[in-house]
Amino acid sequence: MSNDHRLSARQERIVQFIAESRRANGRPPTVREIGLAVGITSTSVVDYNLDKLERVGVIRRHREISRGIELVENADAGSRPYAVPIIGRIAAGRPIDAVQADPEQIEIPSSMARPGNFALRVAGTSMIDDLIDDGDIVIVEPRETAQNGDIVVALMTDGAEPEGAATLKRFYRERDRIRLEPRNPNLQPIYVKPHDLRIQGRAVGLIRPMIA
């Protein structure tokens, strides 16, 4: 897919929601339902993104009906489903113990993930200003380092025990400490020493499950 045809993260989320709606309800969603699912309040902004998806051949629209959105079966491979394991949950609030569950899987457009990526369910609302809400699913690229401003999966330890409390926050390196910054004005940053923190990965995508 050329740069002109590359989908944004928001557009990938729209494609995912359309596919989920078809599987769950046997029909595509309305424009308003898409907006609610991906956090867009303006239907005109949803229309703009749907028009882009139609131009690049990912969907086909039938504007004379309210649910006239059809996924194109032979769309670019970047929009075809790719199974990513959901390996547990992560705190977007106060740190919680990472929970390793029997890995279920979620199908997402392959352009949102690479081999080795994994998914975590979000618990809490500390990242709400980054549009990451309780119950969302974050797609994570495994890595042990981070740049300032990255949204990271951070595992806090006491320096002796590698397993500890995991959290999803923005990462900032300061003089002799790390600041884990929430994106919620009601919450305070977490400060830790570098040796008491292990980066598990960087958030690279977001899925908002459809509410039944």
PDB file of C-alpha atoms in Angstrom:
ATOM      1  CA  MET A   1       0.000   0.000   0.000  1.00  0.00           C
ATOM      2  CA  SER A   2       1.458   3.381  -0.952  1.00  0.00           C
ATOM      3  CA  ASN A   3       1.841   6.221   1.528  1.00  0.00           C
ATOM      4  CA  ASP A   4      -1.225   7.912  -0.001  1.00  0.00           C
ATOM      5  CA  HIS A   5      -3.236   4.745   0.641  1.00  0.00           C
ATOM      6  CA  ARG A   6      -1.905   3.935   4.106  1.00  0.00           C
ATOM      7  CA  LEU A   7      -4.617   3.828   6.751  1.00  0.00           C
ATOM      8  CA  SER A   8      -4.419   5.780   9.987  1.00  0.00           C
ATOM      9  CA  ALA A   9      -4.836   4.032  13.338  1.00  0.00           C
ATOM     10  CA  ARG A  10      -8.332   5.498  13.579  1.00  0.00           C
ATOM     11  CA  GLN A  11      -9.263   4.124  10.151  1.00  0.00           C
ATOM     12  CA  GLU A  12      -7.916   0.697  11.084  1.00  0.00           C
ATOM     13  CA  ARG A  13     -10.127   0.799  14.187  1.00  0.00           C
ATOM     14  CA  ILE A  14     -13.127   1.644  12.016  1.00  0.00           C
ATOM     15  CA  VAL A  15     -12.411  -1.343   9.757  1.00  0.00           C
ATOM     16  CA  GLN A  16     -12.096  -3.592  12.804  1.00  0.00           C
ATOM     17  CA  PHE A  17     -15.378  -2.349  14.257  1.00  0.00           C
ATOM     18  CA  ILE A  18     -17.231  -2.886  10.973  1.00  0.00           C
ATOM     19  CA  ALA A  19     -15.943  -6.472  10.856  1.00  0.00           C
ATOM     20  CA  GLU A  20     -16.883  -7.081  14.514  1.00  0.00           C
ATOM     21  CA  SER A  21     -20.362  -5.676  13.964  1.00  0.00           C
ATOM     22  CA  ARG A  22     -20.924  -7.968  10.985  1.00  0.00           C
ATOM     23  CA  ARG A  23     -19.826 -11.016  12.974  1.00  0.00           C
ATOM     24  CA  ALA A  24     -21.839 -10.160  16.091  1.00  0.00           C
ATOM     25  CA  ASN A  25     -25.031  -8.784  14.536  1.00  0.00           C
ATOM     26  CA  GLY A  26     -25.000 -10.041  10.972  1.00  0.00           C
ATOM     27  CA  ARG A  27     -25.114  -6.494   9.642  1.00  0.00           C
ATOM     28  CA  PRO A  28     -22.805  -3.491   9.358  1.00  0.00           C
ATOM     29  CA  PRO A  29     -22.988  -0.602  11.844  1.00  0.00           C
ATOM     30  CA  THR A  30     -24.464   2.834  11.231  1.00  0.00           C
ATOM     31  CA  VAL A  31     -22.284   5.919  10.925  1.00  0.00           C
ATOM     32  CA  ARG A  32     -23.318   6.987  14.428  1.00  0.00           C
ATOM     33  CA  GLU A  33     -22.481   3.567  15.889  1.00  0.00           C
ATOM     34  CA  ILE A  34     -19.030   3.753  14.317  1.00  0.00           C
ATOM     35  CA  GLY A  35     -18.465   7.156  15.882  1.00  0.00           C
ATOM     36  CA  LEU A  36     -19.454   5.911  19.335  1.00  0.00           C
ATOM     37  CA  ALA A  37     -17.208   2.867  19.001  1.00  0.00           C
ATOM     38  CA  VAL A  38     -14.052   4.723  17.992  1.00  0.00           C
ATOM     39  CA  GLY A  39     -14.533   7.936  19.968  1.00  0.00           C
ATOM     40  CA  ILE A  40     -15.601  10.340  17.194  1.00  0.00           C
ATOM     41  CA  THR A  41     -18.417  12.715  18.147  1.00  0.00           C
ATOM     42  CA  SER A  42     -18.964  14.236  14.703  1.00  0.00           C
ATOM     43  CA  THR A  43     -20.721  12.141  12.053  1.00  0.00           C
ATOM     44  CA  SER A  44     -19.069  14.274   9.376  1.00  0.00           C
ATOM     45  CA  VAL A  45     -15.647  13.161  10.654  1.00  0.00           C
ATOM     46  CA  VAL A  46     -16.815   9.538  10.501  1.00  0.00           C
ATOM     47  CA  ASP A  47     -17.993  10.169   6.930  1.00  0.00           C
ATOM     48  CA  TYR A  48     -14.609  11.631   6.028  1.00  0.00           C
ATOM     49  CA  ASN A  49     -12.826   8.510   7.258  1.00  0.00           C
ATOM     50  CA  LEU A  50     -15.316   6.195   5.546  1.00  0.00           C
ATOM     51  CA  ASP A  51     -14.786   8.088   2.295  1.00  0.00           C
ATOM     52  CA  LYS A  52     -11.037   7.511   2.639  1.00  0.00           C
ATOM     53  CA  LEU A  53     -11.587   3.797   3.243  1.00  0.00           C
ATOM     54  CA  GLU A  54     -13.769   3.624   0.143  1.00  0.00           C
ATOM     55  CA  ARG A  55     -11.217   5.470  -1.980  1.00  0.00           C
ATOM     56  CA  VAL A  56      -8.477   2.998  -1.100  1.00  0.00           C
ATOM     57  CA  GLY A  57     -10.754   0.024  -1.749  1.00  0.00           C
ATOM     58  CA  VAL A  58     -11.221  -1.289   1.785  1.00  0.00           C
ATOM     59  CA  ILE A  59     -14.999  -0.722   1.929  1.00  0.00           C
ATOM     60  CA  ARG A  60     -17.863  -0.124  -0.453  1.00  0.00           C
ATOM     61  CA  ARG A  61     -20.655   2.294   0.531  1.00  0.00           C
ATOM     62  CA  HIS A  62     -24.323   2.254  -0.419  1.00  0.00           C
ATOM     63  CA  ARG A  63     -25.392   5.706   0.722  1.00  0.00           C
ATOM     64  CA  GLU A  64     -29.094   5.215   0.079  1.00  0.00           C
ATOM     65  CA  ILE A  65     -29.375   2.940   3.152  1.00  0.00           C
ATOM     66  CA  SER A  66     -28.323   3.628   6.739  1.00  0.00           C
ATOM     67  CA  ARG A  67     -26.166   0.523   7.135  1.00  0.00           C
ATOM     68  CA  GLY A  68     -24.814   0.521   3.614  1.00  0.00           C
ATOM     69  CA  ILE A  69     -21.188  -0.295   4.416  1.00  0.00           C
ATOM     70  CA  GLU A  70     -19.584  -3.374   2.922  1.00  0.00           C
ATOM     71  CA  LEU A  71     -16.070  -4.646   3.538  1.00  0.00           C
ATOM     72  CA  VAL A  72     -14.319  -5.464   0.268  1.00  0.00           C
ATOM     73  CA  GLU A  73     -13.163  -9.078   0.396  1.00  0.00           C
ATOM     74  CA  ASN A  74     -10.090  -8.568  -1.773  1.00  0.00           C
ATOM     75  CA  ALA A  75      -8.912  -5.414  -0.012  1.00  0.00           C
ATOM     76  CA  ASP A  76      -5.189  -4.822   0.402  1.00  0.00           C
ATOM     77  CA  ALA A  77      -3.482  -7.424   2.569  1.00  0.00           C
ATOM     78  CA  GLY A  78      -2.835  -4.741   5.196  1.00  0.00           C
ATOM     79  CA  SER A  79      -6.528  -4.830   6.094  1.00  0.00           C
ATOM     80  CA  ARG A  80      -6.885  -8.613   6.259  1.00  0.00           C
ATOM     81  CA  PRO A  81      -7.359 -10.184   9.693  1.00  0.00           C
ATOM     82  CA  TYR A  82      -4.319 -11.100  11.771  1.00  0.00           C
ATOM     83  CA  ALA A  83      -4.700 -13.045  15.025  1.00  0.00           C
ATOM     84  CA  VAL A  84      -3.005 -11.497  18.066  1.00  0.00           C
ATOM     85  CA  PRO A  85      -3.029 -13.250  21.473  1.00  0.00           C
ATOM     86  CA  ILE A  86      -4.605 -11.446  24.431  1.00  0.00           C
ATOM     87  CA  ILE A  87      -2.247 -12.550  27.197  1.00  0.00           C
ATOM     88  CA  GLY A  88      -3.693 -10.710  30.173  1.00  0.00           C
ATOM     89  CA  ARG A  89      -4.707  -7.298  31.439  1.00  0.00           C
ATOM     90  CA  ILE A  90      -2.863  -4.084  32.191  1.00  0.00           C
ATOM     91  CA  ALA A  91      -3.631  -1.211  34.559  1.00  0.00           C
ATOM     92  CA  ALA A  92      -4.483   2.198  33.200  1.00  0.00           C
ATOM     93  CA  GLY A  93      -4.965   3.489  36.721  1.00  0.00           C
ATOM     94  CA  ARG A  94      -3.206   2.262  39.827  1.00  0.00           C
ATOM     95  CA  PRO A  95      -0.719  -0.526  39.155  1.00  0.00           C
ATOM     96  CA  ILE A  96      -2.115  -4.042  39.329  1.00  0.00           C
ATOM     97  CA  ASP A  97      -0.565  -7.458  39.046  1.00  0.00           C
ATOM     98  CA  ALA A  98      -0.309  -8.554  35.452  1.00  0.00           C
ATOM     99  CA  VAL A  99      -2.713 -11.435  34.915  1.00  0.00           C
ATOM    100  CA  GLN A 100      -1.682 -14.214  32.567  1.00  0.00           C
ATOM    101  CA  ALA A 101      -4.833 -15.771  31.173  1.00  0.00           C
ATOM    102  CA  ASP A 102      -5.366 -18.659  28.802  1.00  0.00           C
ATOM    103  CA  PRO A 103      -4.439 -16.765  25.681  1.00  0.00           C
ATOM    104  CA  GLU A 104      -7.488 -15.936  23.652  1.00  0.00           C
ATOM    105  CA  GLN A 105      -7.019 -14.174  20.346  1.00  0.00           C
ATOM    106  CA  ILE A 106      -8.376 -11.119  18.609  1.00  0.00           C
ATOM    107  CA  GLU A 107      -8.394 -10.608  14.856  1.00  0.00           C
ATOM    108  CA  ILE A 108      -7.184  -7.205  13.686  1.00  0.00           C
ATOM    109  CA  PRO A 109      -6.044  -5.790  10.343  1.00  0.00           C
ATOM    110  CA  SER A 110      -2.539  -7.103   9.711  1.00  0.00           C
ATOM    111  CA  SER A 111      -1.231  -3.567   9.173  1.00  0.00           C
ATOM    112  CA  MET A 112      -1.841  -2.929  12.900  1.00  0.00           C
ATOM    113  CA  ALA A 113       0.408  -5.729  14.122  1.00  0.00           C
ATOM    114  CA  ARG A 114       3.583  -7.639  13.408  1.00  0.00           C
ATOM    115  CA  PRO A 115       4.641 -11.167  14.326  1.00  0.00           C
ATOM    116  CA  GLY A 116       5.390 -11.277  18.041  1.00  0.00           C
ATOM    117  CA  ASN A 117       2.968  -8.489  18.989  1.00  0.00           C
ATOM    118  CA  PHE A 118       0.500  -9.253  21.767  1.00  0.00           C
ATOM    119  CA  ALA A 119      -2.604  -7.666  23.252  1.00  0.00           C
ATOM    120  CA  LEU A 120      -3.646  -6.663  26.772  1.00  0.00           C
ATOM    121  CA  ARG A 121      -7.021  -5.642  28.156  1.00  0.00           C
ATOM    122  CA  VAL A 122      -7.051  -2.242  29.844  1.00  0.00           C
ATOM    123  CA  ALA A 123      -8.279  -1.851  33.422  1.00  0.00           C
ATOM    124  CA  GLY A 124      -8.902   1.733  34.547  1.00  0.00           C
ATOM    125  CA  THR A 125      -9.101   5.194  33.016  1.00  0.00           C
ATOM    126  CA  SER A 126      -5.742   6.833  33.699  1.00  0.00           C
ATOM    127  CA  MET A 127      -5.082   7.104  29.942  1.00  0.00           C
ATOM    128  CA  ILE A 128      -8.494   8.456  29.006  1.00  0.00           C
ATOM    129  CA  ASP A 129      -7.112  11.692  27.509  1.00  0.00           C
ATOM    130  CA  ASP A 130      -5.217   9.484  25.044  1.00  0.00           C
ATOM    131  CA  LEU A 131      -8.604   7.879  24.212  1.00  0.00           C
ATOM    132  CA  ILE A 132      -7.648   4.648  26.005  1.00  0.00           C
ATOM    133  CA  ASP A 133     -10.590   3.589  28.166  1.00  0.00           C
ATOM    134  CA  ASP A 134     -11.416   0.836  30.624  1.00  0.00           C
ATOM    135  CA  GLY A 135     -12.093  -2.392  28.717  1.00  0.00           C
ATOM    136  CA  ASP A 136     -10.179  -1.386  25.589  1.00  0.00           C
ATOM    137  CA  ILE A 137      -7.534  -3.690  24.141  1.00  0.00           C
ATOM    138  CA  VAL A 138      -4.049  -2.349  23.442  1.00  0.00           C
ATOM    139  CA  ILE A 139      -1.766  -3.914  20.856  1.00  0.00           C
ATOM    140  CA  VAL A 140       1.802  -4.069  22.160  1.00  0.00           C
ATOM    141  CA  GLU A 141       5.125  -4.327  20.361  1.00  0.00           C
ATOM    142  CA  PRO A 142       7.564  -6.158  22.676  1.00  0.00           C
ATOM    143  CA  ARG A 143      10.628  -4.094  23.497  1.00  0.00           C
ATOM    144  CA  GLU A 144      12.847  -3.348  26.489  1.00  0.00           C
ATOM    145  CA  THR A 145      13.561   0.333  25.820  1.00  0.00           C
ATOM    146  CA  ALA A 146      11.409   3.408  25.312  1.00  0.00           C
ATOM    147  CA  GLN A 147      11.624   6.980  24.094  1.00  0.00           C
ATOM    148  CA  ASN A 148      10.209   9.926  26.024  1.00  0.00           C
ATOM    149  CA  GLY A 149       6.501  10.173  25.308  1.00  0.00           C
ATOM    150  CA  ASP A 150       6.008   6.516  24.360  1.00  0.00           C
ATOM    151  CA  ILE A 151       2.991   4.735  25.829  1.00  0.00           C
ATOM    152  CA  VAL A 152       4.590   1.732  27.496  1.00  0.00           C
ATOM    153  CA  VAL A 153       3.732  -1.428  29.345  1.00  0.00           C
ATOM    154  CA  ALA A 154       5.875  -1.016  32.458  1.00  0.00           C
ATOM    155  CA  LEU A 155       6.533  -3.705  35.046  1.00  0.00           C
ATOM    156  CA  MET A 156       7.536  -2.277  38.398  1.00  0.00           C
ATOM    157  CA  THR A 157       9.729  -4.401  40.642  1.00  0.00           C
ATOM    158  CA  ASP A 158      11.423  -3.995  43.996  1.00  0.00           C
ATOM    159  CA  GLY A 159      14.805  -4.544  42.411  1.00  0.00           C
ATOM    160  CA  ALA A 160      14.974  -8.198  43.402  1.00  0.00           C
ATOM    161  CA  GLU A 161      11.780  -9.789  42.100  1.00  0.00           C
ATOM    162  CA  PRO A 162      11.193  -9.665  38.314  1.00  0.00           C
ATOM    163  CA  GLU A 163       7.435 -10.136  38.590  1.00  0.00           C
ATOM    164  CA  GLY A 164       5.444  -7.202  39.924  1.00  0.00           C
ATOM    165  CA  ALA A 165       2.834  -4.582  39.251  1.00  0.00           C
ATOM    166  CA  ALA A 166       2.187  -3.691  35.622  1.00  0.00           C
ATOM    167  CA  THR A 167       0.827  -0.415  34.313  1.00  0.00           C
ATOM    168  CA  LEU A 168       0.183   1.423  31.046  1.00  0.00           C
ATOM    169  CA  LYS A 169       1.553   4.975  31.077  1.00  0.00           C
ATOM    170  CA  ARG A 170       3.531   7.515  29.079  1.00  0.00           C
ATOM    171  CA  PHE A 171       7.263   7.148  29.684  1.00  0.00           C
ATOM    172  CA  TYR A 172       9.590  10.038  30.548  1.00  0.00           C
ATOM    173  CA  ARG A 173      13.201   9.728  31.664  1.00  0.00           C
ATOM    174  CA  GLU A 174      14.321  12.325  34.230  1.00  0.00           C
ATOM    175  CA  ARG A 175      17.690  12.818  35.941  1.00  0.00           C
ATOM    176  CA  ASP A 176      17.802   9.853  38.275  1.00  0.00           C
ATOM    177  CA  ARG A 177      14.300   8.484  37.927  1.00  0.00           C
ATOM    178  CA  ILE A 178      11.563   7.488  35.495  1.00  0.00           C
ATOM    179  CA  ARG A 179       8.243   9.309  35.389  1.00  0.00           C
ATOM    180  CA  LEU A 180       5.232   7.240  34.360  1.00  0.00           C
ATOM    181  CA  GLU A 181       2.677   9.842  33.354  1.00  0.00           C
ATOM    182  CA  PRO A 182      -1.083   9.170  33.350  1.00  0.00           C
ATOM    183  CA  ARG A 183      -3.322  10.993  30.884  1.00  0.00           C
ATOM    184  CA  ASN A 184      -6.054  11.784  33.375  1.00  0.00           C
ATOM    185  CA  PRO A 185      -6.036  15.117  35.251  1.00  0.00           C
ATOM    186  CA  ASN A 186      -7.328  13.418  38.400  1.00  0.00           C
ATOM    187  CA  LEU A 187      -4.276  11.172  38.759  1.00  0.00           C
ATOM    188  CA  GLN A 188      -0.664  11.805  39.722  1.00  0.00           C
ATOM    189  CA  PRO A 189       2.494  10.528  37.989  1.00  0.00           C
ATOM    190  CA  ILE A 190       4.351   7.494  39.280  1.00  0.00           C
ATOM    191  CA  TYR A 191       8.080   7.938  39.938  1.00  0.00           C
ATOM    192  CA  VAL A 192      10.435   4.969  40.037  1.00  0.00           C
ATOM    193  CA  LYS A 193      14.165   4.339  39.964  1.00  0.00           C
ATOM    194  CA  PRO A 194      15.410   2.951  36.634  1.00  0.00           C
ATOM    195  CA  HIS A 195      16.516  -0.320  38.261  1.00  0.00           C
ATOM    196  CA  ASP A 196      13.000  -0.823  39.668  1.00  0.00           C
ATOM    197  CA  LEU A 197      11.345  -0.723  36.256  1.00  0.00           C
ATOM    198  CA  ARG A 198      11.259  -3.077  33.300  1.00  0.00           C
ATOM    199  CA  ILE A 199       9.782  -2.013  29.973  1.00  0.00           C
ATOM    200  CA  GLN A 200       7.760  -4.860  28.497  1.00  0.00           C
ATOM    201  CA  GLY A 201       6.622  -3.171  25.304  1.00  0.00           C
ATOM    202  CA  ARG A 202       5.273  -0.119  23.526  1.00  0.00           C
ATOM    203  CA  ALA A 203       1.593   0.386  22.678  1.00  0.00           C
ATOM    204  CA  VAL A 204       1.180   0.510  18.900  1.00  0.00           C
ATOM    205  CA  GLY A 205      -2.567   0.055  18.443  1.00  0.00           C
ATOM    206  CA  LEU A 206      -5.930   0.184  20.161  1.00  0.00           C
ATOM    207  CA  ILE A 207      -9.101  -1.864  19.759  1.00  0.00           C
ATOM    208  CA  ARG A 208     -12.397  -0.865  21.353  1.00  0.00           C
ATOM    209  CA  PRO A 209     -14.574  -3.967  21.725  1.00  0.00           C
ATOM    210  CA  MET A 210     -18.132  -3.577  20.546  1.00  0.00           C
ATOM    211  CA  ILE A 211     -20.624  -3.306  23.405  1.00  0.00           C
ATOM    212  CA  ALA A 212     -23.273  -5.993  23.146  1.00  0.00           C
TER     213      ALA A 212
END
